[in-house]
Amino acid sequence: MKIVMVCTGNTCRSPMAEGLMRRALSARGIDGVEVLSAGTFTRSDYPASHESVDEMRARGIDIRDHRSTRLTDLNLGDALVLCMASGHLREVKRSAPSVNAHTLRDYAGLMGDIRDPIGRGPVAYHQAAEMMNEAIEIIANRLAKEGV
């Protein structure tokens, strides 16, 4: 199984979501799931933002080596694509109509997009991470029950 986290630039939300999902799956003993992240409008090889790195470090997750990837550079195939906001979902569906894509929070049965924290300071990154983590914990629990 492959899970792809998607945001705009692949330097803030989706790298944090990737790290959070990897940790959640590992905590449940779920192996064999490839977790990646990508951006709908980015260039490849940008590092994660300092604020994202700091927020994840505070949670015991190291994303310092992250480098951005363009969504179009990935083979989505049968991946589960989880988007941070509805605009990302529209872009995914436009470029790959048959892909299994959802917003992260909707897939977890929650409401609302995860607002882009860029330029809004550490509190915004913390809030975004909290919203992502809430959804990811629900999804990881579901995957564990399904025996993924």
mmCIF file of N, CA and C in Angstrom:
data_model
loop_
_atom_site.group_PDB
_atom_site.id
_atom_site.type_symbol
_atom_site.label_atom_id
_atom_site.label_comp_id
_atom_site.label_asym_id
_atom_site.label_seq_id
_atom_site.Cartn_x
_atom_site.Cartn_y
_atom_site.Cartn_z
ATOM 1 N N MET A 1 0.847 -1.181 0.000
ATOM 2 C CA MET A 1 0.000 0.000 0.000
ATOM 3 C C MET A 1 0.885 1.234 0.000
ATOM 4 N N LYS A 2 0.409 2.282 -0.671
ATOM 5 C CA LYS A 2 1.105 3.555 -0.707
ATOM 6 C C LYS A 2 0.132 4.655 -0.299
ATOM 7 N N ILE A 3 0.580 5.531 0.591
ATOM 8 C CA ILE A 3 -0.194 6.701 1.008
ATOM 9 C C ILE A 3 0.611 7.925 0.612
ATOM 10 N N VAL A 4 -0.046 8.857 -0.084
ATOM 11 C CA VAL A 4 0.609 10.094 -0.504
ATOM 12 C C VAL A 4 -0.127 11.272 0.123
ATOM 13 N N MET A 5 0.611 12.058 0.906
ATOM 14 C CA MET A 5 0.084 13.267 1.520
ATOM 15 C C MET A 5 0.342 14.437 0.568
ATOM 16 N N VAL A 6 -0.668 15.272 0.343
ATOM 17 C CA VAL A 6 -0.546 16.329 -0.662
ATOM 18 C C VAL A 6 -0.920 17.689 -0.085
ATOM 19 N N CYS A 7 -0.051 18.673 -0.371
ATOM 20 C CA CYS A 7 -0.379 20.080 -0.118
ATOM 21 C C CYS A 7 0.102 20.882 -1.317
ATOM 22 N N THR A 8 0.308 22.160 -1.160
ATOM 23 C CA THR A 8 0.679 23.008 -2.286
ATOM 24 C C THR A 8 2.164 22.911 -2.614
ATOM 25 N N GLY A 9 3.017 23.286 -1.663
ATOM 26 C CA GLY A 9 4.441 23.375 -1.939
ATOM 27 C C GLY A 9 5.271 22.212 -1.458
ATOM 28 N N ASN A 10 4.678 21.320 -0.696
ATOM 29 C CA ASN A 10 5.368 20.162 -0.131
ATOM 30 C C ASN A 10 6.558 20.573 0.734
ATOM 31 N N THR A 11 6.360 21.676 1.475
ATOM 32 C CA THR A 11 7.391 22.122 2.413
ATOM 33 C C THR A 11 6.838 22.352 3.823
ATOM 34 N N CYS A 12 5.529 22.364 3.982
ATOM 35 C CA CYS A 12 4.931 22.609 5.307
ATOM 36 C C CYS A 12 4.003 21.477 5.731
ATOM 37 N N ARG A 13 2.764 21.513 5.260
ATOM 38 C CA ARG A 13 1.752 20.570 5.736
ATOM 39 C C ARG A 13 2.038 19.129 5.356
ATOM 40 N N SER A 14 2.253 18.856 4.074
ATOM 41 C CA SER A 14 2.387 17.449 3.678
ATOM 42 C C SER A 14 3.632 16.766 4.241
ATOM 43 N N PRO A 15 4.790 17.447 4.387
ATOM 44 C CA PRO A 15 5.901 16.752 5.053
ATOM 45 C C PRO A 15 5.595 16.444 6.525
ATOM 46 N N MET A 16 4.872 17.368 7.188
ATOM 47 C CA MET A 16 4.483 17.088 8.575
ATOM 48 C C MET A 16 3.529 15.902 8.612
ATOM 49 N N ALA A 17 2.559 15.884 7.701
ATOM 50 C CA ALA A 17 1.595 14.779 7.658
ATOM 51 C C ALA A 17 2.294 13.459 7.344
ATOM 52 N N GLU A 18 3.267 13.495 6.463
ATOM 53 C CA GLU A 18 4.040 12.291 6.143
ATOM 54 C C GLU A 18 4.729 11.749 7.396
ATOM 55 N N GLY A 19 5.392 12.634 8.139
ATOM 56 C CA GLY A 19 6.060 12.211 9.369
ATOM 57 C C GLY A 19 5.097 11.686 10.412
ATOM 58 N N LEU A 20 3.974 12.377 10.566
ATOM 59 C CA LEU A 20 2.964 11.944 11.539
ATOM 60 C C LEU A 20 2.367 10.589 11.159
ATOM 61 N N MET A 21 2.112 10.379 9.865
ATOM 62 C CA MET A 21 1.540 9.109 9.421
ATOM 63 C C MET A 21 2.544 7.975 9.608
ATOM 64 N N ARG A 22 3.782 8.201 9.275
ATOM 65 C CA ARG A 22 4.792 7.149 9.476
ATOM 66 C C ARG A 22 4.857 6.743 10.943
ATOM 67 N N ARG A 23 4.854 7.732 11.828
ATOM 68 C CA ARG A 23 4.917 7.420 13.251
ATOM 69 C C ARG A 23 3.667 6.672 13.705
ATOM 70 N N ALA A 24 2.497 7.109 13.250
ATOM 71 C CA ALA A 24 1.249 6.462 13.664
ATOM 72 C C ALA A 24 1.194 5.015 13.194
ATOM 73 N N LEU A 25 1.635 4.752 11.971
ATOM 74 C CA LEU A 25 1.638 3.383 11.464
ATOM 75 C C LEU A 25 2.641 2.532 12.217
ATOM 76 N N SER A 26 3.815 3.082 12.458
ATOM 77 C CA SER A 26 4.852 2.349 13.191
ATOM 78 C C SER A 26 4.393 2.006 14.605
ATOM 79 N N ALA A 27 3.720 2.941 15.252
ATOM 80 C CA ALA A 27 3.239 2.727 16.620
ATOM 81 C C ALA A 27 2.231 1.583 16.687
ATOM 82 N N ARG A 28 1.579 1.306 15.566
ATOM 83 C CA ARG A 28 0.587 0.232 15.525
ATOM 84 C C ARG A 28 1.157 -1.045 14.915
ATOM 85 N N GLY A 29 2.452 -1.044 14.642
ATOM 86 C CA GLY A 29 3.095 -2.217 14.072
ATOM 87 C C GLY A 29 2.711 -2.478 12.634
ATOM 88 N N ILE A 30 2.274 -1.454 11.923
ATOM 89 C CA ILE A 30 1.878 -1.607 10.519
ATOM 90 C C ILE A 30 3.109 -1.403 9.651
ATOM 91 N N ASP A 31 3.508 -2.478 8.970
ATOM 92 C CA ASP A 31 4.667 -2.437 8.079
ATOM 93 C C ASP A 31 4.197 -2.524 6.639
ATOM 94 N N GLY A 32 5.081 -2.208 5.734
ATOM 95 C CA GLY A 32 4.795 -2.392 4.325
ATOM 96 C C GLY A 32 3.954 -1.310 3.698
ATOM 97 N N VAL A 33 3.759 -0.198 4.387
ATOM 98 C CA VAL A 33 3.034 0.924 3.814
ATOM 99 C C VAL A 33 4.062 1.996 3.463
ATOM 100 N N GLU A 34 4.108 2.362 2.201
ATOM 101 C CA GLU A 34 4.996 3.428 1.749
ATOM 102 C C GLU A 34 4.265 4.751 1.940
ATOM 103 N N VAL A 35 4.860 5.656 2.706
ATOM 104 C CA VAL A 35 4.255 6.964 2.953
ATOM 105 C C VAL A 35 5.131 8.022 2.300
ATOM 106 N N LEU A 36 4.525 8.794 1.420
ATOM 107 C CA LEU A 36 5.215 9.846 0.685
ATOM 108 C C LEU A 36 4.441 11.144 0.810
ATOM 109 N N SER A 37 5.035 12.229 0.333
ATOM 110 C CA SER A 37 4.312 13.490 0.247
ATOM 111 C C SER A 37 4.714 14.201 -1.025
ATOM 112 N N ALA A 38 3.824 15.089 -1.473
ATOM 113 C CA ALA A 38 4.069 15.813 -2.722
ATOM 114 C C ALA A 38 3.285 17.117 -2.705
ATOM 115 N N GLY A 39 3.645 17.995 -3.632
ATOM 116 C CA GLY A 39 2.967 19.276 -3.755
ATOM 117 C C GLY A 39 2.315 19.436 -5.113
ATOM 118 N N THR A 40 1.182 20.118 -5.130
ATOM 119 C CA THR A 40 0.473 20.358 -6.386
ATOM 120 C C THR A 40 1.151 21.440 -7.205
ATOM 121 N N PHE A 41 1.772 22.406 -6.547
ATOM 122 C CA PHE A 41 2.452 23.505 -7.241
ATOM 123 C C PHE A 41 3.794 23.755 -6.578
ATOM 124 N N THR A 42 4.783 22.976 -6.944
ATOM 125 C CA THR A 42 6.109 23.120 -6.344
ATOM 126 C C THR A 42 7.167 22.730 -7.353
ATOM 127 N N ARG A 43 8.372 22.988 -7.005
ATOM 128 C CA ARG A 43 9.524 22.449 -7.721
ATOM 129 C C ARG A 43 10.135 21.398 -6.810
ATOM 130 N N SER A 44 10.861 20.500 -7.399
ATOM 131 C CA SER A 44 11.491 19.451 -6.603
ATOM 132 C C SER A 44 12.707 19.980 -5.855
ATOM 133 N N ASP A 45 12.971 19.345 -4.721
ATOM 134 C CA ASP A 45 14.195 19.507 -3.947
ATOM 135 C C ASP A 45 14.242 20.704 -3.009
ATOM 136 N N TYR A 46 13.101 21.259 -2.636
ATOM 137 C CA TYR A 46 13.083 22.283 -1.586
ATOM 138 C C TYR A 46 13.024 21.591 -0.231
ATOM 139 N N PRO A 47 13.710 22.121 0.783
ATOM 140 C CA PRO A 47 13.629 21.525 2.119
ATOM 141 C C PRO A 47 12.303 21.872 2.792
ATOM 142 N N ALA A 48 11.994 21.143 3.831
ATOM 143 C CA ALA A 48 10.833 21.485 4.661
ATOM 144 C C ALA A 48 11.108 22.829 5.326
ATOM 145 N N SER A 49 10.066 23.587 5.572
ATOM 146 C CA SER A 49 10.222 24.889 6.230
ATOM 147 C C SER A 49 10.789 24.704 7.631
ATOM 148 N N HIS A 50 11.487 25.716 8.096
ATOM 149 C CA HIS A 50 12.067 25.655 9.446
ATOM 150 C C HIS A 50 10.987 25.424 10.497
ATOM 151 N N GLU A 51 9.846 26.081 10.304
ATOM 152 C CA GLU A 51 8.756 25.943 11.269
ATOM 153 C C GLU A 51 8.207 24.511 11.298
ATOM 154 N N SER A 52 8.124 23.886 10.129
ATOM 155 C CA SER A 52 7.672 22.492 10.061
ATOM 156 C C SER A 52 8.665 21.567 10.745
ATOM 157 N N VAL A 53 9.945 21.791 10.468
ATOM 158 C CA VAL A 53 10.992 20.987 11.101
ATOM 159 C C VAL A 53 10.923 21.144 12.613
ATOM 160 N N ASP A 54 10.768 22.380 13.082
ATOM 161 C CA ASP A 54 10.695 22.636 14.531
ATOM 162 C C ASP A 54 9.468 21.986 15.164
ATOM 163 N N GLU A 55 8.319 22.099 14.506
ATOM 164 C CA GLU A 55 7.089 21.494 15.049
ATOM 165 C C GLU A 55 7.217 19.980 15.129
ATOM 166 N N MET A 56 7.769 19.378 14.113
ATOM 167 C CA MET A 56 7.933 17.924 14.134
ATOM 168 C C MET A 56 9.000 17.502 15.141
ATOM 169 N N ARG A 57 10.065 18.263 15.267
ATOM 170 C CA ARG A 57 11.100 17.942 16.263
ATOM 171 C C ARG A 57 10.470 17.931 17.659
ATOM 172 N N ALA A 58 9.589 18.882 17.944
ATOM 173 C CA ALA A 58 8.919 18.935 19.245
ATOM 174 C C ALA A 58 8.054 17.689 19.479
ATOM 175 N N ARG A 59 7.686 17.000 18.404
ATOM 176 C CA ARG A 59 6.877 15.787 18.500
ATOM 177 C C ARG A 59 7.730 14.521 18.351
ATOM 178 N N GLY A 60 9.045 14.695 18.298
ATOM 179 C CA GLY A 60 9.945 13.549 18.194
ATOM 180 C C GLY A 60 10.066 12.977 16.794
ATOM 181 N N ILE A 61 9.775 13.784 15.788
ATOM 182 C CA ILE A 61 9.826 13.345 14.394
ATOM 183 C C ILE A 61 10.843 14.210 13.659
ATOM 184 N N ASP A 62 11.738 13.574 12.924
ATOM 185 C CA ASP A 62 12.793 14.297 12.211
ATOM 186 C C ASP A 62 12.466 14.368 10.722
ATOM 187 N N ILE A 63 12.187 15.580 10.227
ATOM 188 C CA ILE A 63 11.926 15.758 8.794
ATOM 189 C C ILE A 63 12.985 16.674 8.159
ATOM 190 N N ARG A 64 14.131 16.801 8.817
ATOM 191 C CA ARG A 64 15.182 17.691 8.299
ATOM 192 C C ARG A 64 15.658 17.297 6.911
ATOM 193 N N ASP A 65 15.630 16.026 6.570
ATOM 194 C CA ASP A 65 16.129 15.578 5.270
ATOM 195 C C ASP A 65 15.077 15.617 4.167
ATOM 196 N N HIS A 66 13.876 16.069 4.488
ATOM 197 C CA HIS A 66 12.807 16.120 3.488
ATOM 198 C C HIS A 66 13.186 17.050 2.333
ATOM 199 N N ARG A 67 12.824 16.631 1.120
ATOM 200 C CA ARG A 67 12.958 17.465 -0.066
ATOM 201 C C ARG A 67 11.650 17.371 -0.845
ATOM 202 N N SER A 68 11.189 18.504 -1.322
ATOM 203 C CA SER A 68 9.894 18.561 -1.992
ATOM 204 C C SER A 68 9.869 17.725 -3.270
ATOM 205 N N THR A 69 8.680 17.243 -3.582
ATOM 206 C CA THR A 69 8.419 16.443 -4.776
ATOM 207 C C THR A 69 7.167 16.982 -5.442
ATOM 208 N N ARG A 70 7.199 17.089 -6.749
ATOM 209 C CA ARG A 70 6.000 17.487 -7.485
ATOM 210 C C ARG A 70 5.054 16.299 -7.582
ATOM 211 N N LEU A 71 3.788 16.551 -7.388
ATOM 212 C CA LEU A 71 2.785 15.492 -7.485
ATOM 213 C C LEU A 71 2.865 14.793 -8.836
ATOM 214 N N THR A 72 3.119 15.546 -9.878
ATOM 215 C CA THR A 72 3.181 14.967 -11.224
ATOM 216 C C THR A 72 4.387 14.052 -11.412
ATOM 217 N N ASP A 73 5.355 14.090 -10.492
ATOM 218 C CA ASP A 73 6.525 13.211 -10.580
ATOM 219 C C ASP A 73 6.278 11.837 -9.957
ATOM 220 N N LEU A 74 5.136 11.666 -9.313
ATOM 221 C CA LEU A 74 4.828 10.393 -8.655
ATOM 222 C C LEU A 74 3.879 9.559 -9.495
ATOM 223 N N ASN A 75 4.039 8.255 -9.408
ATOM 224 C CA ASN A 75 3.090 7.318 -9.989
ATOM 225 C C ASN A 75 2.078 7.013 -8.894
ATOM 226 N N LEU A 76 0.901 7.582 -9.002
ATOM 227 C CA LEU A 76 -0.097 7.413 -7.947
ATOM 228 C C LEU A 76 -0.745 6.039 -7.992
ATOM 229 N N GLY A 77 -0.900 5.482 -9.178
ATOM 230 C CA GLY A 77 -1.437 4.132 -9.311
ATOM 231 C C GLY A 77 -2.585 3.864 -8.362
ATOM 232 N N ASP A 78 -2.381 2.896 -7.468
ATOM 233 C CA ASP A 78 -3.429 2.530 -6.520
ATOM 234 C C ASP A 78 -3.200 3.160 -5.141
ATOM 235 N N ALA A 79 -2.465 4.260 -5.103
ATOM 236 C CA ALA A 79 -2.181 4.932 -3.835
ATOM 237 C C ALA A 79 -3.447 5.537 -3.236
ATOM 238 N N LEU A 80 -3.434 5.653 -1.927
ATOM 239 C CA LEU A 80 -4.423 6.439 -1.199
ATOM 240 C C LEU A 80 -3.831 7.837 -1.100
ATOM 241 N N VAL A 81 -4.473 8.808 -1.725
ATOM 242 C CA VAL A 81 -3.973 10.178 -1.753
ATOM 243 C C VAL A 81 -4.805 11.007 -0.777
ATOM 244 N N LEU A 82 -4.122 11.591 0.200
ATOM 245 C CA LEU A 82 -4.788 12.375 1.241
ATOM 246 C C LEU A 82 -4.323 13.820 1.143
ATOM 247 N N CYS A 83 -5.250 14.692 0.822
ATOM 248 C CA CYS A 83 -4.967 16.099 0.554
ATOM 249 C C CYS A 83 -5.265 16.957 1.778
ATOM 250 N N MET A 84 -4.456 17.981 1.957
ATOM 251 C CA MET A 84 -4.623 18.855 3.114
ATOM 252 C C MET A 84 -5.828 19.784 2.979
ATOM 253 N N ALA A 85 -6.231 20.085 1.749
ATOM 254 C CA ALA A 85 -7.363 20.998 1.538
ATOM 255 C C ALA A 85 -8.132 20.596 0.282
ATOM 256 N N SER A 86 -9.347 21.089 0.186
ATOM 257 C CA SER A 86 -10.211 20.729 -0.938
ATOM 258 C C SER A 86 -9.645 21.204 -2.272
ATOM 259 N N GLY A 87 -8.902 22.305 -2.294
ATOM 260 C CA GLY A 87 -8.275 22.764 -3.530
ATOM 261 C C GLY A 87 -7.251 21.770 -4.051
ATOM 262 N N HIS A 88 -6.526 21.136 -3.137
ATOM 263 C CA HIS A 88 -5.564 20.110 -3.540
ATOM 264 C C HIS A 88 -6.302 18.904 -4.110
ATOM 265 N N LEU A 89 -7.400 18.545 -3.485
ATOM 266 C CA LEU A 89 -8.188 17.409 -3.964
ATOM 267 C C LEU A 89 -8.696 17.676 -5.375
ATOM 268 N N ARG A 90 -9.173 18.882 -5.629
ATOM 269 C CA ARG A 90 -9.639 19.220 -6.980
ATOM 270 C C ARG A 90 -8.499 19.075 -7.993
ATOM 271 N N GLU A 91 -7.311 19.519 -7.629
ATOM 272 C CA GLU A 91 -6.159 19.421 -8.530
ATOM 273 C C GLU A 91 -5.781 17.955 -8.773
ATOM 274 N N VAL A 92 -5.797 17.149 -7.740
ATOM 275 C CA VAL A 92 -5.493 15.724 -7.898
ATOM 276 C C VAL A 92 -6.509 15.079 -8.828
ATOM 277 N N LYS A 93 -7.785 15.338 -8.589
ATOM 278 C CA LYS A 93 -8.843 14.733 -9.399
ATOM 279 C C LYS A 93 -8.795 15.229 -10.845
ATOM 280 N N ARG A 94 -8.370 16.466 -11.047
ATOM 281 C CA ARG A 94 -8.236 16.998 -12.398
ATOM 282 C C ARG A 94 -7.130 16.267 -13.156
ATOM 283 N N SER A 95 -6.015 16.040 -12.486
ATOM 284 C CA SER A 95 -4.869 15.435 -13.164
ATOM 285 C C SER A 95 -4.919 13.903 -13.170
ATOM 286 N N ALA A 96 -5.608 13.310 -12.207
ATOM 287 C CA ALA A 96 -5.697 11.842 -12.120
ATOM 288 C C ALA A 96 -7.094 11.462 -11.642
ATOM 289 N N PRO A 97 -8.090 11.538 -12.527
ATOM 290 C CA PRO A 97 -9.496 11.360 -12.114
ATOM 291 C C PRO A 97 -9.822 10.041 -11.432
ATOM 292 N N SER A 98 -9.096 8.989 -11.744
ATOM 293 C CA SER A 98 -9.448 7.684 -11.189
ATOM 294 C C SER A 98 -8.730 7.355 -9.879
ATOM 295 N N VAL A 99 -7.865 8.249 -9.418
ATOM 296 C CA VAL A 99 -7.098 7.962 -8.211
ATOM 297 C C VAL A 99 -8.001 8.001 -6.973
ATOM 298 N N ASN A 100 -7.656 7.221 -5.973
ATOM 299 C CA ASN A 100 -8.382 7.165 -4.709
ATOM 300 C C ASN A 100 -7.915 8.335 -3.836
ATOM 301 N N ALA A 101 -8.563 9.486 -3.983
ATOM 302 C CA ALA A 101 -8.125 10.710 -3.301
ATOM 303 C C ALA A 101 -9.244 11.303 -2.466
ATOM 304 N N HIS A 102 -8.842 11.883 -1.329
ATOM 305 C CA HIS A 102 -9.767 12.495 -0.379
ATOM 306 C C HIS A 102 -9.027 13.618 0.331
ATOM 307 N N THR A 103 -9.772 14.489 1.008
ATOM 308 C CA THR A 103 -9.073 15.365 1.943
ATOM 309 C C THR A 103 -8.772 14.525 3.188
ATOM 310 N N LEU A 104 -7.694 14.850 3.846
ATOM 311 C CA LEU A 104 -7.261 14.089 5.022
ATOM 312 C C LEU A 104 -8.343 14.034 6.081
ATOM 313 N N ARG A 105 -8.889 15.181 6.413
ATOM 314 C CA ARG A 105 -9.883 15.208 7.493
ATOM 315 C C ARG A 105 -11.190 14.540 7.082
ATOM 316 N N ASP A 106 -11.602 14.693 5.840
ATOM 317 C CA ASP A 106 -12.815 14.030 5.385
ATOM 318 C C ASP A 106 -12.649 12.513 5.437
ATOM 319 N N TYR A 107 -11.489 12.019 5.030
ATOM 320 C CA TYR A 107 -11.244 10.573 5.052
ATOM 321 C C TYR A 107 -11.308 10.032 6.476
ATOM 322 N N ALA A 108 -10.989 10.876 7.444
ATOM 323 C CA ALA A 108 -11.056 10.475 8.853
ATOM 324 C C ALA A 108 -12.442 10.701 9.453
ATOM 325 N N GLY A 109 -13.366 11.247 8.664
ATOM 326 C CA GLY A 109 -14.707 11.533 9.175
ATOM 327 C C GLY A 109 -14.794 12.837 9.930
ATOM 328 N N LEU A 110 -13.857 13.722 9.671
ATOM 329 C CA LEU A 110 -13.816 15.032 10.337
ATOM 330 C C LEU A 110 -14.105 16.129 9.320
ATOM 331 N N MET A 111 -14.368 17.311 9.816
ATOM 332 C CA MET A 111 -14.690 18.440 8.937
ATOM 333 C C MET A 111 -13.505 19.387 8.820
ATOM 334 N N GLY A 112 -13.446 20.063 7.688
ATOM 335 C CA GLY A 112 -12.536 21.188 7.528
ATOM 336 C C GLY A 112 -11.216 20.877 6.855
ATOM 337 N N ASP A 113 -10.749 21.869 6.124
ATOM 338 C CA ASP A 113 -9.425 21.817 5.521
ATOM 339 C C ASP A 113 -8.367 22.180 6.547
ATOM 340 N N ILE A 114 -7.139 21.812 6.253
ATOM 341 C CA ILE A 114 -6.005 22.198 7.092
ATOM 342 C C ILE A 114 -5.388 23.426 6.442
ATOM 343 N N ARG A 115 -5.555 24.534 7.103
ATOM 344 C CA ARG A 115 -5.120 25.826 6.574
ATOM 345 C C ARG A 115 -3.594 25.891 6.462
ATOM 346 N N ASP A 116 -3.124 26.512 5.386
ATOM 347 C CA ASP A 116 -1.689 26.655 5.155
ATOM 348 C C ASP A 116 -1.086 27.558 6.231
ATOM 349 N N PRO A 117 -0.100 27.066 6.983
ATOM 350 C CA PRO A 117 0.488 27.868 8.056
ATOM 351 C C PRO A 117 1.596 28.817 7.595
ATOM 352 N N ILE A 118 2.018 28.709 6.341
ATOM 353 C CA ILE A 118 3.180 29.463 5.897
ATOM 354 C C ILE A 118 2.999 30.965 6.128
ATOM 355 N N GLY A 119 4.015 31.543 6.745
ATOM 356 C CA GLY A 119 4.009 32.971 7.027
ATOM 357 C C GLY A 119 3.155 33.390 8.205
ATOM 358 N N ARG A 120 2.586 32.433 8.931
ATOM 359 C CA ARG A 120 1.670 32.757 10.029
ATOM 360 C C ARG A 120 2.240 32.422 11.398
ATOM 361 N N GLY A 121 3.503 31.996 11.447
ATOM 362 C CA GLY A 121 4.167 31.779 12.729
ATOM 363 C C GLY A 121 3.995 30.395 13.310
ATOM 364 N N PRO A 122 4.752 30.121 14.389
ATOM 365 C CA PRO A 122 4.779 28.791 15.002
ATOM 366 C C PRO A 122 3.428 28.289 15.503
ATOM 367 N N VAL A 123 2.579 29.175 15.984
ATOM 368 C CA VAL A 123 1.269 28.743 16.489
ATOM 369 C C VAL A 123 0.445 28.132 15.361
ATOM 370 N N ALA A 124 0.519 28.723 14.172
ATOM 371 C CA ALA A 124 -0.233 28.194 13.033
ATOM 372 C C ALA A 124 0.283 26.815 12.632
ATOM 373 N N TYR A 125 1.579 26.599 12.717
ATOM 374 C CA TYR A 125 2.143 25.282 12.415
ATOM 375 C C TYR A 125 1.686 24.256 13.448
ATOM 376 N N HIS A 126 1.653 24.662 14.692
ATOM 377 C CA HIS A 126 1.191 23.766 15.755
ATOM 378 C C HIS A 126 -0.281 23.404 15.540
ATOM 379 N N GLN A 127 -1.095 24.394 15.223
ATOM 380 C CA GLN A 127 -2.513 24.131 14.991
ATOM 381 C C GLN A 127 -2.725 23.196 13.799
ATOM 382 N N ALA A 128 -1.979 23.434 12.723
ATOM 383 C CA ALA A 128 -2.082 22.562 11.550
ATOM 384 C C ALA A 128 -1.672 21.138 11.909
ATOM 385 N N ALA A 129 -0.580 21.005 12.646
ATOM 386 C CA ALA A 129 -0.115 19.672 13.048
ATOM 387 C C ALA A 129 -1.139 18.976 13.936
ATOM 388 N N GLU A 130 -1.768 19.717 14.825
ATOM 389 C CA GLU A 130 -2.807 19.124 15.679
ATOM 390 C C GLU A 130 -3.978 18.605 14.846
ATOM 391 N N MET A 131 -4.416 19.395 13.863
ATOM 392 C CA MET A 131 -5.528 18.975 13.004
ATOM 393 C C MET A 131 -5.152 17.742 12.181
ATOM 394 N N MET A 132 -3.917 17.729 11.681
ATOM 395 C CA MET A 132 -3.457 16.570 10.918
ATOM 396 C C MET A 132 -3.364 15.343 11.806
ATOM 397 N N ASN A 133 -2.762 15.512 12.964
ATOM 398 C CA ASN A 133 -2.558 14.375 13.862
ATOM 399 C C ASN A 133 -3.884 13.747 14.294
ATOM 400 N N GLU A 134 -4.871 14.571 14.564
ATOM 401 C CA GLU A 134 -6.189 14.055 14.942
ATOM 402 C C GLU A 134 -6.728 13.128 13.849
ATOM 403 N N ALA A 135 -6.649 13.572 12.610
ATOM 404 C CA ALA A 135 -7.151 12.770 11.493
ATOM 405 C C ALA A 135 -6.288 11.526 11.269
ATOM 406 N N ILE A 136 -4.988 11.690 11.345
ATOM 407 C CA ILE A 136 -4.068 10.579 11.086
ATOM 408 C C ILE A 136 -4.233 9.473 12.119
ATOM 409 N N GLU A 137 -4.443 9.824 13.363
ATOM 410 C CA GLU A 137 -4.664 8.802 14.395
ATOM 411 C C GLU A 137 -5.913 7.982 14.089
ATOM 412 N N ILE A 138 -6.965 8.631 13.643
ATOM 413 C CA ILE A 138 -8.204 7.926 13.286
ATOM 414 C C ILE A 138 -7.943 6.988 12.101
ATOM 415 N N ILE A 139 -7.268 7.501 11.093
ATOM 416 C CA ILE A 139 -6.988 6.708 9.894
ATOM 417 C C ILE A 139 -6.076 5.525 10.224
ATOM 418 N N ALA A 140 -5.044 5.755 11.008
ATOM 419 C CA ALA A 140 -4.127 4.673 11.380
ATOM 420 C C ALA A 140 -4.857 3.594 12.181
ATOM 421 N N ASN A 141 -5.753 3.991 13.061
ATOM 422 C CA ASN A 141 -6.555 3.013 13.801
ATOM 423 C C ASN A 141 -7.408 2.180 12.856
ATOM 424 N N ARG A 142 -8.005 2.839 11.864
ATOM 425 C CA ARG A 142 -8.825 2.127 10.887
ATOM 426 C C ARG A 142 -7.980 1.140 10.087
ATOM 427 N N LEU A 143 -6.801 1.572 9.651
ATOM 428 C CA LEU A 143 -5.923 0.682 8.894
ATOM 429 C C LEU A 143 -5.489 -0.513 9.731
ATOM 430 N N ALA A 144 -5.231 -0.271 11.015
ATOM 431 C CA ALA A 144 -4.844 -1.378 11.898
ATOM 432 C C ALA A 144 -5.978 -2.380 12.032
ATOM 433 N N LYS A 145 -7.211 -1.896 12.168
ATOM 434 C CA LYS A 145 -8.363 -2.793 12.287
ATOM 435 C C LYS A 145 -8.580 -3.581 11.010
ATOM 436 N N GLU A 146 -8.277 -2.935 9.850
ATOM 437 C CA GLU A 146 -8.452 -3.601 8.565
ATOM 438 C C GLU A 146 -7.316 -4.578 8.260
ATOM 439 N N GLY A 147 -6.293 -4.577 9.108
ATOM 440 C CA GLY A 147 -5.181 -5.487 8.914
ATOM 441 C C GLY A 147 -4.263 -5.136 7.753
ATOM 442 N N VAL A 148 -4.157 -3.856 7.490
ATOM 443 C CA VAL A 148 -3.291 -3.400 6.393
ATOM 444 C C VAL A 148 -1.850 -3.657 6.737
#
